[in-house]
Amino acid sequence: MRKDDCIFCKIANGEIPSKTLYEDPEFRVILDLGPATKGHALILPKEHAGDLYELPEESAAKAMTLAQKIGKTMVQKLHCDGLNLVQNNGEAAGQTVRHFHLHLIPRYVNDGQSINWKPGKPSDEELEAIRKTIVQ
Ligand code: 5GP
Ligand code: ZN
């Protein structure tokens, strides 16, 4: 299903023009309009899924396959030194557009960007407690 008021549905399905790097019947890959670095791209499914949890399993697998393929092309063509895959779910995680998208962010030595977090220092007991919460 496509969602009428969703901008990424419109972009993915060609109703709004975009700088398209790749397209097939299920996906469109576009350049981000507010790129972190040169070549920052977004993998968009054409069917609406608000986030990772709503994305059908087959589409999730295909998104990762596309990331691999396009990531390799970025290394070849842009000569980037690295590549970050970023995928935000929920406002708390930084998601601003409620249509699943996988960021491909080519990285260059000294590009001035960073995708970082402050590492915690949990005790073994704390790690075990969180492990049990997740698996039980
Ligand atoms: P999020 O924060 O939801 O993970 O990422 C949303 C991304 O979409 C941002 O990097 C933003 O620059 C990009 N973006 C938002 N609106 C548009 C648009 O209309 N066209 C394109 N190409 N990118 C967009
Ligand atoms: Zn959508």
PDB file of C-alpha atoms and ligand atoms in Angstrom:
ATOM      1  CA  MET A   1       0.000   0.000   0.000  1.00  0.00           C
ATOM      2  CA  ARG A   2       1.061   3.564  -0.635  1.00  0.00           C
ATOM      3  CA  LYS A   3       0.211   6.287   1.844  1.00  0.00           C
ATOM      4  CA  ASP A   4      -1.330   9.440   0.352  1.00  0.00           C
ATOM      5  CA  ASP A   5       0.307  11.920   2.709  1.00  0.00           C
ATOM      6  CA  CYS A   6       3.762  10.295   2.712  1.00  0.00           C
ATOM      7  CA  ILE A   7       6.493  12.204   0.889  1.00  0.00           C
ATOM      8  CA  PHE A   8       8.751   9.153   0.538  1.00  0.00           C
ATOM      9  CA  CYS A   9       5.871   7.155  -1.006  1.00  0.00           C
ATOM     10  CA  LYS A  10       5.590   9.926  -3.591  1.00  0.00           C
ATOM     11  CA  ILE A  11       9.347  10.063  -4.201  1.00  0.00           C
ATOM     12  CA  ALA A  12       9.770   6.276  -4.305  1.00  0.00           C
ATOM     13  CA  ASN A  13       6.964   5.972  -6.847  1.00  0.00           C
ATOM     14  CA  GLY A  14       8.177   8.825  -9.040  1.00  0.00           C
ATOM     15  CA  GLU A  15       5.362  11.305  -8.294  1.00  0.00           C
ATOM     16  CA  ILE A  16       7.959  13.719  -6.925  1.00  0.00           C
ATOM     17  CA  PRO A  17      11.228  13.873  -8.872  1.00  0.00           C
ATOM     18  CA  SER A  18      14.439  12.817  -7.182  1.00  0.00           C
ATOM     19  CA  LYS A  19      18.068  12.221  -8.017  1.00  0.00           C
ATOM     20  CA  THR A  20      17.677   8.503  -8.579  1.00  0.00           C
ATOM     21  CA  LEU A  21      20.689   6.195  -8.445  1.00  0.00           C
ATOM     22  CA  TYR A  22      18.790   2.942  -8.879  1.00  0.00           C
ATOM     23  CA  GLU A  23      15.223   1.758  -9.433  1.00  0.00           C
ATOM     24  CA  ASP A  24      13.443  -1.576  -9.709  1.00  0.00           C
ATOM     25  CA  PRO A  25       9.784  -2.569  -9.221  1.00  0.00           C
ATOM     26  CA  GLU A  26      10.153  -2.617  -5.405  1.00  0.00           C
ATOM     27  CA  PHE A  27      12.791  -0.008  -4.548  1.00  0.00           C
ATOM     28  CA  ARG A  28      14.185   3.375  -5.465  1.00  0.00           C
ATOM     29  CA  VAL A  29      17.555   4.654  -4.261  1.00  0.00           C
ATOM     30  CA  ILE A  30      17.924   8.437  -4.191  1.00  0.00           C
ATOM     31  CA  LEU A  31      20.413  11.069  -3.163  1.00  0.00           C
ATOM     32  CA  ASP A  32      19.596  12.672   0.188  1.00  0.00           C
ATOM     33  CA  LEU A  33      18.721  16.382  -0.144  1.00  0.00           C
ATOM     34  CA  GLY A  34      20.583  17.155   3.085  1.00  0.00           C
ATOM     35  CA  PRO A  35      23.618  14.935   2.673  1.00  0.00           C
ATOM     36  CA  ALA A  36      26.040  14.207   5.494  1.00  0.00           C
ATOM     37  CA  THR A  37      28.722  13.614   2.865  1.00  0.00           C
ATOM     38  CA  LYS A  38      29.121  13.514  -0.923  1.00  0.00           C
ATOM     39  CA  GLY A  39      26.951  10.675  -2.216  1.00  0.00           C
ATOM     40  CA  HIS A  40      24.703  10.220   0.872  1.00  0.00           C
ATOM     41  CA  ALA A  41      21.846   8.098  -0.434  1.00  0.00           C
ATOM     42  CA  LEU A  42      18.564   6.642   0.819  1.00  0.00           C
ATOM     43  CA  ILE A  43      17.156   3.225  -0.033  1.00  0.00           C
ATOM     44  CA  LEU A  44      13.356   3.507  -0.197  1.00  0.00           C
ATOM     45  CA  PRO A  45      10.830   0.699  -0.616  1.00  0.00           C
ATOM     46  CA  LYS A  46       7.983   1.684  -2.967  1.00  0.00           C
ATOM     47  CA  GLU A  47       5.365   0.150  -0.677  1.00  0.00           C
ATOM     48  CA  HIS A  48       4.784   2.145   2.490  1.00  0.00           C
ATOM     49  CA  ALA A  49       6.262   0.816   5.721  1.00  0.00           C
ATOM     50  CA  GLY A  50       6.588   3.338   8.526  1.00  0.00           C
ATOM     51  CA  ASP A  51       9.700   1.770   9.993  1.00  0.00           C
ATOM     52  CA  LEU A  52      11.741  -1.408  10.259  1.00  0.00           C
ATOM     53  CA  TYR A  53       9.072  -3.207  12.292  1.00  0.00           C
ATOM     54  CA  GLU A  54       6.459  -2.707   9.570  1.00  0.00           C
ATOM     55  CA  LEU A  55       8.767  -3.693   6.727  1.00  0.00           C
ATOM     56  CA  PRO A  56       8.073  -7.157   5.279  1.00  0.00           C
ATOM     57  CA  GLU A  57      10.919  -9.587   5.908  1.00  0.00           C
ATOM     58  CA  GLU A  58      11.655 -10.041   2.202  1.00  0.00           C
ATOM     59  CA  SER A  59      11.936  -6.275   1.720  1.00  0.00           C
ATOM     60  CA  ALA A  60      14.282  -6.015   4.705  1.00  0.00           C
ATOM     61  CA  ALA A  61      16.527  -8.643   3.138  1.00  0.00           C
ATOM     62  CA  LYS A  62      16.422  -6.911  -0.227  1.00  0.00           C
ATOM     63  CA  ALA A  63      17.254  -3.524   1.318  1.00  0.00           C
ATOM     64  CA  MET A  64      20.454  -5.008   2.739  1.00  0.00           C
ATOM     65  CA  THR A  65      21.326  -6.644  -0.582  1.00  0.00           C
ATOM     66  CA  LEU A  66      20.879  -3.278  -2.291  1.00  0.00           C
ATOM     67  CA  ALA A  67      23.029  -1.590   0.352  1.00  0.00           C
ATOM     68  CA  GLN A  68      25.798  -4.052  -0.442  1.00  0.00           C
ATOM     69  CA  LYS A  69      25.504  -3.518  -4.194  1.00  0.00           C
ATOM     70  CA  ILE A  70      25.313   0.273  -4.069  1.00  0.00           C
ATOM     71  CA  GLY A  71      27.924   0.463  -1.340  1.00  0.00           C
ATOM     72  CA  LYS A  72      30.385  -1.379  -3.582  1.00  0.00           C
ATOM     73  CA  THR A  73      29.575   1.024  -6.425  1.00  0.00           C
ATOM     74  CA  MET A  74      30.219   3.989  -4.126  1.00  0.00           C
ATOM     75  CA  VAL A  75      33.635   2.652  -3.246  1.00  0.00           C
ATOM     76  CA  GLN A  76      34.447   2.180  -6.953  1.00  0.00           C
ATOM     77  CA  LYS A  77      32.998   5.420  -8.300  1.00  0.00           C
ATOM     78  CA  LEU A  78      33.324   7.895  -5.443  1.00  0.00           C
ATOM     79  CA  HIS A  79      36.510   6.383  -4.023  1.00  0.00           C
ATOM     80  CA  CYS A  80      35.098   6.782  -0.545  1.00  0.00           C
ATOM     81  CA  ASP A  81      37.248   5.484   2.300  1.00  0.00           C
ATOM     82  CA  GLY A  82      34.389   3.961   4.279  1.00  0.00           C
ATOM     83  CA  LEU A  83      30.636   3.565   4.400  1.00  0.00           C
ATOM     84  CA  ASN A  84      28.073   3.885   7.195  1.00  0.00           C
ATOM     85  CA  LEU A  85      24.651   2.255   7.028  1.00  0.00           C
ATOM     86  CA  VAL A  86      22.239   4.141   9.273  1.00  0.00           C
ATOM     87  CA  GLN A  87      18.606   3.305   9.822  1.00  0.00           C
ATOM     88  CA  ASN A  88      16.524   5.259  12.343  1.00  0.00           C
ATOM     89  CA  ASN A  89      13.275   4.020  13.881  1.00  0.00           C
ATOM     90  CA  GLY A  90      11.193   6.359  16.026  1.00  0.00           C
ATOM     91  CA  GLU A  91      11.645   9.979  16.989  1.00  0.00           C
ATOM     92  CA  ALA A  92      13.903   9.057  19.911  1.00  0.00           C
ATOM     93  CA  ALA A  93      16.264   7.430  17.423  1.00  0.00           C
ATOM     94  CA  GLY A  94      16.258  10.439  15.098  1.00  0.00           C
ATOM     95  CA  GLN A  95      13.685   9.292  12.551  1.00  0.00           C
ATOM     96  CA  THR A  96      12.173  12.361  10.905  1.00  0.00           C
ATOM     97  CA  VAL A  97      10.377  10.759   7.934  1.00  0.00           C
ATOM     98  CA  ARG A  98       7.928   7.984   8.801  1.00  0.00           C
ATOM     99  CA  HIS A  99       8.625   5.814   5.767  1.00  0.00           C
ATOM    100  CA  PHE A 100      11.353   3.203   6.164  1.00  0.00           C
ATOM    101  CA  HIS A 101      14.661   4.302   4.686  1.00  0.00           C
ATOM    102  CA  LEU A 102      18.177   3.015   4.931  1.00  0.00           C
ATOM    103  CA  HIS A 103      20.896   5.660   4.784  1.00  0.00           C
ATOM    104  CA  LEU A 104      24.070   4.909   2.831  1.00  0.00           C
ATOM    105  CA  ILE A 105      26.668   7.418   3.939  1.00  0.00           C
ATOM    106  CA  PRO A 106      29.979   7.273   2.107  1.00  0.00           C
ATOM    107  CA  ARG A 107      32.800   8.319   4.419  1.00  0.00           C
ATOM    108  CA  TYR A 108      35.995  10.117   3.517  1.00  0.00           C
ATOM    109  CA  VAL A 109      39.073  10.575   5.668  1.00  0.00           C
ATOM    110  CA  ASN A 110      38.669  13.916   7.481  1.00  0.00           C
ATOM    111  CA  ASP A 111      35.115  14.463   6.178  1.00  0.00           C
ATOM    112  CA  GLY A 112      34.244  16.177   9.458  1.00  0.00           C
ATOM    113  CA  GLN A 113      31.253  13.937  10.162  1.00  0.00           C
ATOM    114  CA  SER A 114      30.867  11.447  12.978  1.00  0.00           C
ATOM    115  CA  ILE A 115      28.373   8.758  13.878  1.00  0.00           C
ATOM    116  CA  ASN A 116      29.208   8.169  17.496  1.00  0.00           C
ATOM    117  CA  TRP A 117      27.898   7.347  20.925  1.00  0.00           C
ATOM    118  CA  LYS A 118      29.331   7.597  24.408  1.00  0.00           C
ATOM    119  CA  PRO A 119      30.157   4.020  25.447  1.00  0.00           C
ATOM    120  CA  GLY A 120      28.583   2.920  28.747  1.00  0.00           C
ATOM    121  CA  LYS A 121      30.372   0.825  31.392  1.00  0.00           C
ATOM    122  CA  PRO A 122      27.864  -1.810  32.513  1.00  0.00           C
ATOM    123  CA  SER A 123      28.793  -4.410  35.109  1.00  0.00           C
ATOM    124  CA  ASP A 124      28.566  -8.074  34.205  1.00  0.00           C
ATOM    125  CA  GLU A 125      25.341  -8.259  36.279  1.00  0.00           C
ATOM    126  CA  GLU A 126      23.806  -5.373  34.351  1.00  0.00           C
ATOM    127  CA  LEU A 127      24.717  -6.961  31.017  1.00  0.00           C
ATOM    128  CA  GLU A 128      23.260 -10.269  32.169  1.00  0.00           C
ATOM    129  CA  ALA A 129      20.038  -8.597  33.341  1.00  0.00           C
ATOM    130  CA  ILE A 130      19.527  -6.882  29.993  1.00  0.00           C
ATOM    131  CA  ARG A 131      20.396 -10.080  28.123  1.00  0.00           C
ATOM    132  CA  LYS A 132      17.707 -11.944  30.101  1.00  0.00           C
ATOM    133  CA  THR A 133      15.151  -9.176  29.519  1.00  0.00           C
ATOM    134  CA  ILE A 134      15.686  -9.423  25.763  1.00  0.00           C
ATOM    135  CA  VAL A 135      15.808 -13.189  25.332  1.00  0.00           C
ATOM    136  CA  GLN A 136      13.156 -14.327  27.845  1.00  0.00           C
TER     137      GLN A 136
HETATM  138  P1  5GP B   1      15.820  10.287   9.121  1.00  0.00           P
HETATM  139  O1  5GP B   1      16.224  11.408  10.048  1.00  0.00           O
HETATM  140  O2  5GP B   1      14.302  10.131   9.114  1.00  0.00           O
HETATM  141  O3  5GP B   1      16.535   8.998   9.353  1.00  0.00           O
HETATM  142  O4  5GP B   1      16.276  10.748   7.678  1.00  0.00           O
HETATM  143  C1  5GP B   1      15.499  11.507   6.823  1.00  0.00           C
HETATM  144  C2  5GP B   1      16.419  11.948   5.700  1.00  0.00           C
HETATM  145  O5  5GP B   1      15.633  12.311   4.597  1.00  0.00           O
HETATM  146  C3  5GP B   1      17.291  13.164   6.039  1.00  0.00           C
HETATM  147  O6  5GP B   1      18.665  12.803   5.829  1.00  0.00           O
HETATM  148  C4  5GP B   1      16.812  14.228   5.076  1.00  0.00           C
HETATM  149  O7  5GP B   1      17.863  15.037   4.597  1.00  0.00           O
HETATM  150  C5  5GP B   1      16.194  13.420   3.963  1.00  0.00           C
HETATM  151  N1  5GP B   1      15.083  14.059   3.279  1.00  0.00           N
HETATM  152  C6  5GP B   1      13.999  14.643   3.860  1.00  0.00           C
HETATM  153  N2  5GP B   1      13.136  15.076   2.911  1.00  0.00           N
HETATM  154  C7  5GP B   1      13.699  14.743   1.718  1.00  0.00           C
HETATM  155  C8  5GP B   1      13.269  14.926   0.359  1.00  0.00           C
HETATM  156  O8  5GP B   1      12.214  15.491   0.066  1.00  0.00           O
HETATM  157  N3  5GP B   1      14.094  14.432  -0.614  1.00  0.00           N
HETATM  158  C9  5GP B   1      15.271  13.816  -0.324  1.00  0.00           C
HETATM  159  N4  5GP B   1      15.985  13.371  -1.361  1.00  0.00           N
HETATM  160  N5  5GP B   1      15.700  13.632   0.931  1.00  0.00           N
HETATM  161  C10 5GP B   1      14.934  14.095   1.944  1.00  0.00           C
HETATM  162 ZN    ZN B   2       5.380   6.086   2.600  1.00  0.00          ZN
END
